[in-house]
């Protein structure tokens, strides 16, 4: 089954063709970073306007690059849950129109479910059940993947997403946007132990994260250095901050794996491209006898191929939507009990 | 030419079908933030009521706004993808022109008004009738009613969804009874008629490039202020 996937939940306009839920024929991602860079964050109204301009071109290019025509499309999958409402609406309007016009099934997908499938597309052998950590600028979530389309949400962030903390600190230190890649690069030159930043909720039993206090500590450390007139060790600040984030993410994810008695961890989302995070998770996996899977770098950030794959899985389980499909900007990943 | 017209710029959405000058269907529905949920189902039922299928439609018309940014993006995206997927042409029509056209029997100056959201700001433009259609006179206007009143120097008919409040203010300001008013909502069939005329003239829009008519800048400025204030507070705190 050839599924056209559409993803516009944040600032990437993406369309993809995926065959049978596993073969990616095309995955076009139009990045809006240049438009948002000067604001140090994604401006919702600018993102929604840009999606409207780009959506037709991106879908057309996905078909071209995949060597298919609209008539070959057998279903349309779209991100309908979790994201910026104005952005979600554009992709959903396009998906609904195509479903109606082409008379093919429509399926709405939760954005986080898409990230779970990014790992499956990159690593078809990833075992079930597993624990999946999805971590990006927009979300930080720990999910027990019992089976595809059957999830248990273990915890999320109570304030900033992990990637958001990277962005805000990069903005404060005037390093540019997005913050993840810049801090990743700077940190390779820095001392990870230079600053003892807090590890929020590290010991807490629940699988919740908090990165707001850590962000404040980093900003205070920066101001302390500034006040004492010392030269600013940006590399050390970056490395120490990044280490604190990775420590917390790893500790919670490992604890979830133990509690749910699984020997497989998947890490997805934009922050899963972070080199230190990959290194620390891989080392811990070796030490603890746990297999750790990461998507290909092209599948880490938001993309429509992962939405098409998730949509295919739902369609195979008979879970199509009708034309009344609406978007829901903020909703937990639903627990699905199938058959 | 059989054309499907839609306009989603206001609190109610409009869908209509026209064949040349003949209206086959004209439907207005209140959305209450359910524009996306309702639009495709309503397009389907309007087509069915008109006794035609999507495959019979020869072109599409889309109201470009101004109005609700979110609403217009839904309509523009739906119109664009209908045209793209059926291989038929599409034409965007400014919603102020749709309102003006609906008052084309008026001999005076025609001034459609659309609320621009918070703070009493309005969008407007002036049109004159001619050849059974309307022609825009001057630029689009964005501002407040007193300022708009200052631009009126001849008898005018105001056209708006909630026109009485505008008429009251402007009539007071001008101390004149040359201000008439007409309550009107942009109709889907009007969008279809206006689009058909242009499509028959061989003036389609570039389908994939179709975009809303934004007369106001985005909220990016407010976003910057919010963040710079926060950054300042963090620096001082
Ligand atoms: Zn994401």
Coordinates of C-alpha atoms and ligand atoms in Angstrom, one line a residue:
Chain A
X1 CA 0.0 0.0 0.0
X2 CA 1.4 3.4 -1.1
X3 CA 0.8 6.0 1.7
X4 CA 1.3 9.7 1.2
X5 CA 2.4 11.2 4.5
X6 CA 2.1 14.8 5.5
X7 CA 3.7 16.5 8.5
X8 CA 3.3 20.2 9.4
X9 CA 3.1 20.1 13.2
X10 CA 5.9 22.7 13.8
X11 CA 8.3 24.4 11.5
X12 CA 9.0 21.7 8.9
X13 CA 6.7 21.3 5.9
X14 CA 7.1 17.7 4.9
X15 CA 5.6 15.1 2.5
X16 CA 6.7 11.6 1.9
X17 CA 5.8 8.4 0.0
X18 CA 6.2 5.2 1.9
X19 CA 5.3 1.8 0.5
X20 CA 3.9 -0.9 2.8
X21 CA 4.9 1.0 5.9
X22 CA 8.6 0.3 5.4
X23 CA 10.0 1.4 2.0
X24 CA 10.6 5.2 1.9
X25 CA 10.3 6.3 -1.8
X26 CA 10.6 10.0 -1.0
X27 CA 10.8 12.2 2.1
X28 CA 10.8 15.9 1.3
X29 CA 11.4 18.3 4.2
X30 CA 11.2 22.0 3.6
X31 CA 12.9 23.6 6.6
X32 CA 11.9 27.0 7.8
X33 CA 14.9 27.6 10.0
X34 CA 16.0 30.8 8.2
X35 CA 12.6 32.4 8.8
X36 CA 12.7 31.8 12.6
X37 CA 16.4 32.1 13.3
X38 CA 16.3 35.8 14.1
X39 CA 13.6 35.2 16.7
X40 CA 15.5 32.5 18.4
X41 CA 12.5 30.2 18.3
X42 CA 9.6 29.1 16.1
X43 CA 7.0 31.9 15.6
X44 CA 3.7 30.2 15.2
X45 CA 2.1 32.7 12.8
X46 CA 5.2 32.7 10.6
X47 CA 5.2 28.9 10.5
X48 CA 1.5 28.6 9.6
X49 CA 2.0 31.2 6.8
X50 CA 5.0 29.3 5.4
X51 CA 3.3 25.9 5.5
X52 CA 0.4 27.4 3.4
X53 CA 2.9 28.6 0.8
X54 CA 4.9 25.4 0.7
X55 CA 2.4 22.6 1.2
X56 CA 1.5 22.1 -2.5
X57 CA 5.1 22.3 -3.7
X58 CA 6.3 19.8 -1.1
X59 CA 3.6 17.3 -1.9
X60 CA 4.2 17.7 -5.6
X61 CA 7.9 17.2 -5.0
X62 CA 7.4 14.1 -2.9
X63 CA 5.4 12.5 -5.8
X64 CA 8.1 13.5 -8.3
X65 CA 11.0 12.3 -6.2
X66 CA 9.2 9.0 -5.5
X67 CA 8.5 8.5 -9.2
X68 CA 4.7 8.3 -8.6
X69 CA 1.6 10.2 -9.6
X70 CA -1.3 11.2 -7.4
X71 CA -3.3 8.3 -8.9
X72 CA -0.8 5.8 -7.4
X73 CA -1.5 7.1 -3.8
X74 CA -3.6 4.5 -1.9
X75 CA -4.0 6.4 1.4
X76 CA -3.2 9.7 3.1
X77 CA -1.7 9.9 6.6
X78 CA -1.3 13.2 8.4
X79 CA -0.1 14.5 11.7
X80 CA -3.4 15.5 13.4
X81 CA -2.4 15.5 17.1
X82 CA 0.3 17.4 19.1
X83 CA 1.8 20.5 17.7
X84 CA 1.1 24.2 16.8
X85 CA -2.6 24.4 15.9
X86 CA -2.2 26.8 13.0
X87 CA 0.5 24.6 11.5
X88 CA -1.4 21.3 12.0
X89 CA -4.4 22.8 10.3
X90 CA -2.6 23.4 7.0
X91 CA -1.3 19.8 6.7
X92 CA -4.7 18.4 7.8
X93 CA -6.6 20.5 5.3
X94 CA -4.4 19.3 2.5
X95 CA -4.6 15.7 3.6
X96 CA -8.4 15.8 3.9
X97 CA -8.8 17.4 0.5
X98 CA -6.6 14.8 -1.2
X99 CA -8.4 11.9 0.6
X100 CA -11.7 13.3 -0.6
X101 CA -10.6 14.1 -4.1
X102 CA -8.7 10.8 -4.7
X103 CA -11.2 8.8 -2.8
X104 CA -8.6 7.0 -0.7
X105 CA -8.6 6.4 3.1
X106 CA -7.5 9.1 5.5
X107 CA -5.7 8.5 8.8
X108 CA -4.7 11.0 11.5
X109 CA -1.5 10.3 13.4
X110 CA -0.2 11.5 16.8
X111 CA 3.1 13.3 16.2
X112 CA 4.9 11.3 18.9
X113 CA 3.7 8.0 17.4
X114 CA 5.4 9.2 14.2
X115 CA 8.7 9.6 16.0
X116 CA 8.3 6.0 17.4
X117 CA 8.0 4.8 13.8
X118 CA 11.0 6.8 12.7
X119 CA 13.1 4.1 14.5
X120 CA 11.2 1.3 12.8
X121 CA 11.9 2.8 9.4
X122 CA 15.6 3.1 10.1
X123 CA 15.9 -0.2 12.1
X124 CA 13.3 -2.7 10.9
X125 CA 14.7 -5.3 13.3
X126 CA 14.0 -3.2 16.5
X127 CA 12.3 -5.7 18.9
X128 CA 9.0 -5.3 20.6
X129 CA 8.2 -4.4 23.3
X130 CA 10.7 -1.6 23.9
X131 CA 10.9 1.7 25.7
X132 CA 11.1 4.8 23.4
X133 CA 12.5 8.2 24.5
X134 CA 11.3 10.9 22.1
X135 CA 13.2 14.1 22.6
X136 CA 13.2 17.3 20.6
X137 CA 12.7 21.0 20.7
X138 CA 8.9 20.5 21.1
X139 CA 8.7 17.4 23.3
X140 CA 10.3 15.0 25.7
X141 CA 8.4 11.8 26.2
X142 CA 9.0 8.4 27.5
X143 CA 6.8 5.7 26.0
X144 CA 6.4 2.0 26.6
X145 CA 5.8 0.5 23.1
X146 CA 4.0 -2.8 23.9
X147 CA 3.2 -3.2 20.2
X148 CA 2.8 -0.8 17.3
X149 CA -0.3 1.3 18.0
X150 CA -0.3 0.1 21.6
X151 CA 1.5 2.5 23.9
X152 CA 1.8 3.4 27.5
X153 CA 2.8 7.0 28.1
X154 CA 5.3 6.8 31.0
X155 CA 6.1 10.5 31.4
X156 CA 6.9 13.8 29.7
X157 CA 8.3 17.1 30.6
X158 CA 6.6 19.3 33.2
X159 CA 8.0 22.5 31.7
X160 CA 10.5 22.9 28.8
X161 CA 11.3 20.2 26.3
X162 CA 14.9 19.1 26.3
X163 CA 15.6 20.6 22.9
X164 CA 13.8 23.8 24.0
X165 CA 16.4 24.1 26.9
X166 CA 19.1 23.8 24.2
X167 CA 17.4 26.5 22.1
X168 CA 16.9 28.9 25.0
X169 CA 20.4 28.6 26.4
X170 CA 21.8 29.0 22.9
X171 CA 19.7 32.1 22.6
X172 CA 20.8 33.5 25.9
X173 CA 24.5 32.9 25.1
X174 CA 23.9 34.4 21.6
X175 CA 25.0 31.2 19.9
X176 CA 22.2 31.0 17.3
X177 CA 19.1 28.9 16.5
X178 CA 18.5 26.0 16.7
X179 CA 20.6 25.5 19.8
X180 CA 21.1 21.7 19.6
X181 CA 23.7 21.5 16.9
X182 CA 25.7 24.6 18.1
X183 CA 25.9 23.3 21.7
X184 CA 26.8 19.8 20.5
X185 CA 29.7 21.3 18.5
X186 CA 30.9 23.6 21.2
X187 CA 30.7 20.9 23.9
X188 CA 33.2 18.7 22.1
X189 CA 35.9 21.3 23.1
X190 CA 34.6 21.8 26.6
X191 CA 35.0 20.2 30.1
X192 CA 31.9 18.3 31.0
X193 CA 32.7 18.6 34.7
X194 CA 33.5 22.3 34.8
X195 CA 30.1 23.2 36.2
X196 CA 28.1 21.0 38.5
X197 CA 24.7 21.8 37.0
X198 CA 21.6 20.3 38.7
X199 CA 20.1 17.0 37.4
X200 CA 16.4 17.9 37.9
X201 CA 14.1 15.0 39.0
X202 CA 17.0 12.6 38.6
X203 CA 16.0 10.7 41.7
X204 CA 12.2 11.1 41.4
X205 CA 10.4 7.8 41.0
X206 CA 8.0 9.1 38.3
X207 CA 9.2 9.3 34.7
X208 CA 8.7 13.1 34.5
X209 CA 11.3 15.5 33.3
X210 CA 12.0 19.2 34.1
X211 CA 14.5 21.3 32.3
X212 CA 13.5 24.8 33.4
X213 CA 15.5 24.9 36.6
X214 CA 18.6 23.6 34.8
X215 CA 18.2 26.3 32.2
X216 CA 18.1 28.9 35.1
X217 CA 21.3 27.5 36.7
X218 CA 23.1 27.7 33.4
X219 CA 22.1 31.3 32.9
X220 CA 23.1 32.1 36.5
X221 CA 26.5 30.5 36.0
X222 CA 27.0 32.5 32.9
X223 CA 26.1 35.7 34.8
X224 CA 28.4 34.7 37.6
X225 CA 31.3 34.4 35.2
X226 CA 30.3 37.7 33.6
X227 CA 30.2 39.5 37.0
X228 CA 33.6 38.2 38.1
X229 CA 35.2 39.5 34.9
X230 CA 36.6 36.1 33.9
X231 CA 36.7 35.0 30.3
X232 CA 33.6 33.1 29.5
X233 CA 34.2 29.4 29.0
X234 CA 31.4 28.9 26.6
X235 CA 32.6 25.4 25.7
X236 CA 32.6 24.4 29.3
X237 CA 29.2 25.8 29.9
X238 CA 27.9 23.9 26.8
X239 CA 29.6 20.6 27.7
X240 CA 28.4 20.8 31.4
X241 CA 24.9 21.7 30.4
X242 CA 24.6 19.0 27.8
X243 CA 26.0 16.4 30.2
X244 CA 23.3 17.3 32.7
X245 CA 20.6 16.9 30.2
X246 CA 21.9 13.6 28.9
X247 CA 22.4 12.2 32.4
X248 CA 18.8 12.8 33.3
X249 CA 17.5 11.4 30.0
X250 CA 19.6 8.3 30.4
X251 CA 18.8 7.7 34.0
X252 CA 15.0 7.9 33.4
X253 CA 15.1 5.8 30.3
X254 CA 17.2 3.1 31.9
X255 CA 14.9 2.9 34.9
X256 CA 11.9 2.6 32.6
X257 CA 13.6 -0.3 30.7
X258 CA 14.3 -2.1 34.0
X259 CA 10.8 -1.5 35.4
X260 CA 9.2 -2.7 32.2
X261 CA 11.7 -5.5 31.9
X262 CA 12.7 -4.8 28.3
X263 CA 16.2 -5.0 26.9
X264 CA 15.7 -2.6 24.1
X265 CA 15.6 1.2 24.1
X266 CA 14.8 3.5 21.1
X267 CA 15.8 7.1 21.1
X268 CA 14.1 9.4 18.6
X269 CA 13.4 13.1 17.8
X270 CA 15.7 16.0 16.9
X271 CA 17.8 15.7 20.1
X272 CA 18.6 12.0 19.3
X273 CA 21.0 13.4 16.7
X274 CA 23.1 14.8 19.6
X275 CA 26.5 13.1 19.5
X276 CA 27.2 13.0 23.2
X277 CA 23.7 11.6 23.8
X278 CA 24.3 8.8 21.3
X279 CA 27.7 8.0 22.9
X280 CA 26.4 8.0 26.5
X281 CA 23.3 5.9 25.6
X282 CA 25.4 3.4 23.6
X283 CA 28.0 3.0 26.4
X284 CA 25.3 2.5 29.0
X285 CA 23.6 0.0 26.7
X286 CA 26.8 -2.0 26.5
X287 CA 27.3 -1.9 30.2
X288 CA 23.7 -2.9 31.1
X289 CA 23.1 -5.4 28.3
X290 CA 20.5 -3.3 26.6
X291 CA 20.3 -2.7 22.9
X292 CA 19.9 1.0 22.0
X293 CA 18.5 2.0 18.6
X294 CA 18.7 5.4 17.0
X295 CA 17.0 6.4 13.7
X296 CA 19.2 7.6 10.7
X297 CA 20.0 11.2 11.2
X298 CA 17.5 12.2 8.4
X299 CA 14.7 10.5 10.4
X300 CA 15.5 12.3 13.7
X301 CA 13.9 15.6 13.0
X302 CA 10.2 16.0 12.0
X303 CA 9.5 14.3 8.7
X304 CA 6.5 12.9 6.9
X305 CA 7.9 9.4 6.2
X306 CA 7.5 8.5 9.9
X307 CA 3.9 9.8 9.7
X308 CA 3.2 7.7 6.6
X309 CA 4.7 4.6 8.4
X310 CA 2.6 5.2 11.5
X311 CA -0.5 5.8 9.4
X312 CA 0.0 2.6 7.5
X313 CA 0.2 0.6 10.8
X314 CA -3.1 2.2 11.9
X315 CA -4.8 1.5 8.5
X316 CA -3.6 -2.2 8.7
X317 CA -5.5 -2.3 12.1
X318 CA -8.6 -0.8 10.5
X319 CA -8.3 2.6 12.1
X320 CA -9.0 5.0 9.3
X321 CA -10.6 8.5 10.0
X322 CA -13.5 10.0 8.1
X323 CA -13.7 13.5 6.6
X324 CA -14.6 15.1 10.0
X325 CA -11.0 14.6 11.2
X326 CA -9.9 17.6 13.2
X327 CA -6.6 18.6 14.7
X328 CA -5.8 18.5 18.5
X329 CA -2.8 20.7 19.4
X330 CA -2.2 19.2 22.9
X331 CA -3.1 15.7 23.7
X332 CA -1.2 12.8 25.3
X333 CA -0.3 9.8 23.1
X334 CA -3.4 7.7 23.4
X335 CA -3.3 4.2 24.7
X336 CA -4.6 1.9 22.0
X337 CA -5.9 -1.5 22.9
X338 CA -6.2 -3.4 19.7
X339 CA -7.8 -6.8 19.3
Chain B
X1 CA -18.2 27.1 -16.7
X2 CA -19.0 25.1 -13.6
X3 CA -17.1 26.5 -10.7
X4 CA -17.0 25.6 -7.0
X5 CA -16.4 28.6 -4.7
X6 CA -15.4 28.7 -1.1
X7 CA -14.7 31.4 1.5
X8 CA -13.6 30.5 5.0
X9 CA -12.4 34.0 6.1
X10 CA -15.2 34.8 8.5
X11 CA -17.1 33.3 11.5
X12 CA -19.3 31.5 9.0
X13 CA -17.9 29.6 6.0
X14 CA -19.3 29.6 2.5
X15 CA -19.5 27.1 -0.2
X16 CA -21.3 27.6 -3.5
X17 CA -21.5 26.3 -7.1
X18 CA -22.2 28.5 -10.1
X19 CA -22.5 27.7 -13.8
X20 CA -21.7 30.9 -15.6
X21 CA -24.1 33.3 -14.0
X22 CA -26.5 30.6 -12.8
X23 CA -26.2 29.7 -9.1
X24 CA -26.6 25.9 -8.5
X25 CA -25.9 26.0 -4.8
X26 CA -25.1 28.5 -2.1
X27 CA -24.5 27.4 1.5
X28 CA -23.3 29.3 4.5
X29 CA -22.6 27.5 7.8
X30 CA -21.4 28.8 11.2
X31 CA -18.1 27.1 12.1
X32 CA -17.4 27.9 15.8
X33 CA -13.8 26.8 15.3
X34 CA -14.8 23.7 13.4
X35 CA -14.0 25.0 10.0
X36 CA -11.6 22.1 9.3
X37 CA -13.9 19.5 10.7
X38 CA -16.8 20.6 8.6
X39 CA -15.4 21.9 5.3
X40 CA -15.0 18.6 3.3
X41 CA -18.2 17.1 4.5
X42 CA -20.1 20.3 3.6
X43 CA -18.4 20.5 0.2
X44 CA -19.5 16.9 -0.4
X45 CA -23.1 17.6 0.6
X46 CA -23.3 20.9 -1.4
X47 CA -22.1 19.0 -4.5
X48 CA -24.6 16.2 -3.9
X49 CA -27.4 18.8 -3.4
X50 CA -26.4 20.4 -6.7
X51 CA -26.6 17.0 -8.3
X52 CA -23.0 17.0 -9.4
X53 CA -19.7 15.2 -8.6
X54 CA -16.3 16.7 -8.0
X55 CA -15.3 15.4 -11.4
X56 CA -17.9 17.7 -13.0
X57 CA -16.3 20.9 -11.6
X58 CA -14.3 22.8 -14.2
X59 CA -12.6 25.3 -11.9
X60 CA -12.3 26.5 -8.3
X61 CA -12.7 29.9 -6.7
X62 CA -11.3 30.7 -3.2
X63 CA -11.9 33.7 -1.0
X64 CA -8.4 35.0 -0.1
X65 CA -9.5 37.2 2.9
X66 CA -8.7 39.4 4.7
X67 CA -10.3 38.0 7.8
X68 CA -9.4 35.1 10.1
X69 CA -5.9 34.1 9.2
X70 CA -6.4 30.6 10.4
X71 CA -9.7 30.3 8.6
X72 CA -8.4 31.6 5.3
X73 CA -5.4 29.2 5.4
X74 CA -7.9 26.3 5.6
X75 CA -9.9 27.5 2.6
X76 CA -6.8 28.4 0.5
X77 CA -5.2 25.0 1.2
X78 CA -8.5 23.1 0.4
X79 CA -9.0 25.1 -2.8
X80 CA -5.3 24.7 -3.9
X81 CA -5.4 20.9 -3.3
X82 CA -8.8 20.5 -5.0
X83 CA -7.3 22.2 -8.1
X84 CA -4.1 20.3 -7.9
X85 CA -5.7 16.9 -7.5
X86 CA -8.3 17.4 -10.2
X87 CA -6.0 19.2 -12.6
X88 CA -8.5 22.0 -12.9
X89 CA -7.7 25.8 -12.6
X90 CA -8.1 27.9 -9.5
X91 CA -8.6 31.6 -8.9
X92 CA -8.3 33.5 -5.7
X93 CA -10.8 36.4 -5.1
X94 CA -10.3 39.1 -2.4
X95 CA -13.1 38.7 0.1
X96 CA -13.7 42.5 0.2
X97 CA -14.4 42.3 -3.5
X98 CA -16.9 39.4 -2.9
X99 CA -18.8 41.7 -0.4
X100 CA -18.7 44.7 -2.8
X101 CA -20.0 42.5 -5.7
X102 CA -22.9 41.5 -3.6
X103 CA -23.9 45.2 -3.4
X104 CA -23.3 45.9 -7.1
X105 CA -26.8 47.2 -7.6
X106 CA -25.8 50.3 -5.6
X107 CA -25.0 53.5 -7.6
X108 CA -23.0 55.1 -4.8
X109 CA -19.5 54.2 -3.7
X110 CA -19.4 50.7 -2.1
X111 CA -17.3 50.2 1.0
X112 CA -17.0 46.6 2.3
X113 CA -15.6 46.3 5.8
X114 CA -14.1 43.3 7.6
X115 CA -13.1 43.2 11.2
X116 CA -9.4 42.7 11.7
X117 CA -9.7 41.2 15.2
X118 CA -8.6 43.0 18.4
X119 CA -8.6 46.8 19.0
X120 CA -11.3 47.9 16.6
X121 CA -9.1 47.6 13.6
X122 CA -10.9 47.0 10.3
X123 CA -10.0 46.1 6.7
X124 CA -11.9 48.0 4.0
X125 CA -11.7 49.1 0.4
X126 CA -13.8 51.3 -2.0
X127 CA -15.4 49.9 -5.1
X128 CA -17.5 51.4 -7.9
X129 CA -20.1 49.5 -10.0
X130 CA -19.7 49.2 -13.8
X131 CA -20.6 46.6 -16.4
X132 CA -22.6 44.6 -13.9
X133 CA -19.5 44.1 -11.8
X134 CA -17.4 46.1 -9.4
X135 CA -14.0 47.8 -9.7
X136 CA -11.7 48.7 -6.9
X137 CA -11.0 52.4 -6.4
X138 CA -7.7 52.9 -4.5
X139 CA -5.8 50.7 -2.2
X140 CA -6.9 48.4 0.6
X141 CA -7.4 50.2 3.9
X142 CA -6.4 49.0 7.3
X143 CA -7.1 51.2 10.3
X144 CA -10.0 52.4 12.4
X145 CA -13.4 53.7 11.6
X146 CA -12.8 57.4 12.3
X147 CA -9.9 57.4 10.0
X148 CA -11.9 55.6 7.3
X149 CA -14.8 58.1 7.8
X150 CA -12.3 60.9 7.0
X151 CA -11.8 59.4 3.6
X152 CA -15.5 59.4 2.7
X153 CA -16.5 62.5 0.6
X154 CA -19.5 61.2 -1.2
X155 CA -22.6 59.0 -0.6
X156 CA -21.4 55.5 0.3
X157 CA -22.9 52.1 1.2
X158 CA -21.1 50.2 3.8
X159 CA -21.2 46.4 3.4
X160 CA -20.3 44.2 6.3
X161 CA -21.4 41.2 8.4
X162 CA -22.1 43.3 11.4
X163 CA -22.8 46.5 9.6
X164 CA -25.0 48.5 12.1
X165 CA -22.2 49.3 14.5
X166 CA -20.0 50.6 11.6
X167 CA -22.8 52.7 10.2
X168 CA -23.6 54.2 13.6
X169 CA -20.0 55.3 14.1
X170 CA -19.4 56.6 10.6
X171 CA -22.8 58.3 10.3
X172 CA -22.1 60.1 13.6
X173 CA -18.6 61.1 12.5
X174 CA -19.8 62.5 9.2
X175 CA -23.0 64.0 10.7
X176 CA -24.5 63.0 7.4
X177 CA -27.2 60.7 6.1
X178 CA -25.3 59.8 3.0
X179 CA -24.0 56.6 4.7
X180 CA -26.2 53.7 3.9
X181 CA -25.5 50.2 5.1
X182 CA -26.1 46.7 4.0
X183 CA -25.7 43.5 6.0
X184 CA -23.9 40.8 4.0
X185 CA -21.8 37.7 4.3
X186 CA -19.3 36.6 1.6
X187 CA -21.2 33.9 -0.4
X188 CA -19.6 30.9 -2.0
X189 CA -21.6 31.3 -5.2
X190 CA -20.3 34.9 -5.5
X191 CA -16.8 33.6 -5.2
X192 CA -17.6 31.0 -7.9
X193 CA -19.1 33.7 -10.2
X194 CA -16.2 36.1 -9.9
X195 CA -13.7 33.2 -10.3
X196 CA -15.5 31.9 -13.3
X197 CA -15.3 35.3 -15.1
X198 CA -11.6 35.4 -14.6
X199 CA -11.0 31.8 -15.4
X200 CA -13.0 32.1 -18.6
X201 CA -10.8 35.1 -19.4
X202 CA -7.8 32.8 -19.1
X203 CA -6.5 34.4 -15.9
X204 CA -6.0 31.4 -13.5
X205 CA -3.6 31.7 -10.5
X206 CA -0.6 29.5 -10.2
X207 CA -2.2 26.6 -8.3
X208 CA 0.7 25.6 -6.0
X209 CA 1.5 29.3 -5.3
X210 CA -2.0 30.3 -4.2
X211 CA -1.7 32.2 -0.9
X212 CA -4.0 34.2 1.4
X213 CA -4.3 38.0 1.1
X214 CA -2.6 39.2 4.3
X215 CA -3.1 43.0 4.8
X216 CA -1.4 42.9 8.2
X217 CA 2.1 41.8 9.2
X218 CA 2.3 38.6 11.2
X219 CA 2.6 38.6 15.0
X220 CA 6.4 38.2 14.8
X221 CA 7.0 41.6 16.2
X222 CA 5.0 40.8 19.4
X223 CA 6.9 37.6 19.7
X224 CA 10.2 39.5 19.6
X225 CA 9.1 41.9 22.3
X226 CA 7.9 39.1 24.5
X227 CA 11.2 37.3 24.2
X228 CA 13.5 40.2 24.5
X229 CA 11.6 41.3 27.6
X230 CA 12.0 37.9 29.1
X231 CA 15.7 37.9 28.2
X232 CA 16.1 41.3 29.9
X233 CA 14.3 40.1 33.0
X234 CA 16.6 37.1 33.1
X235 CA 19.7 39.3 32.8
X236 CA 18.5 41.6 35.6
X237 CA 17.1 38.9 37.8
Ligands
LIG1 ZN1 8.8 16.1 16.6

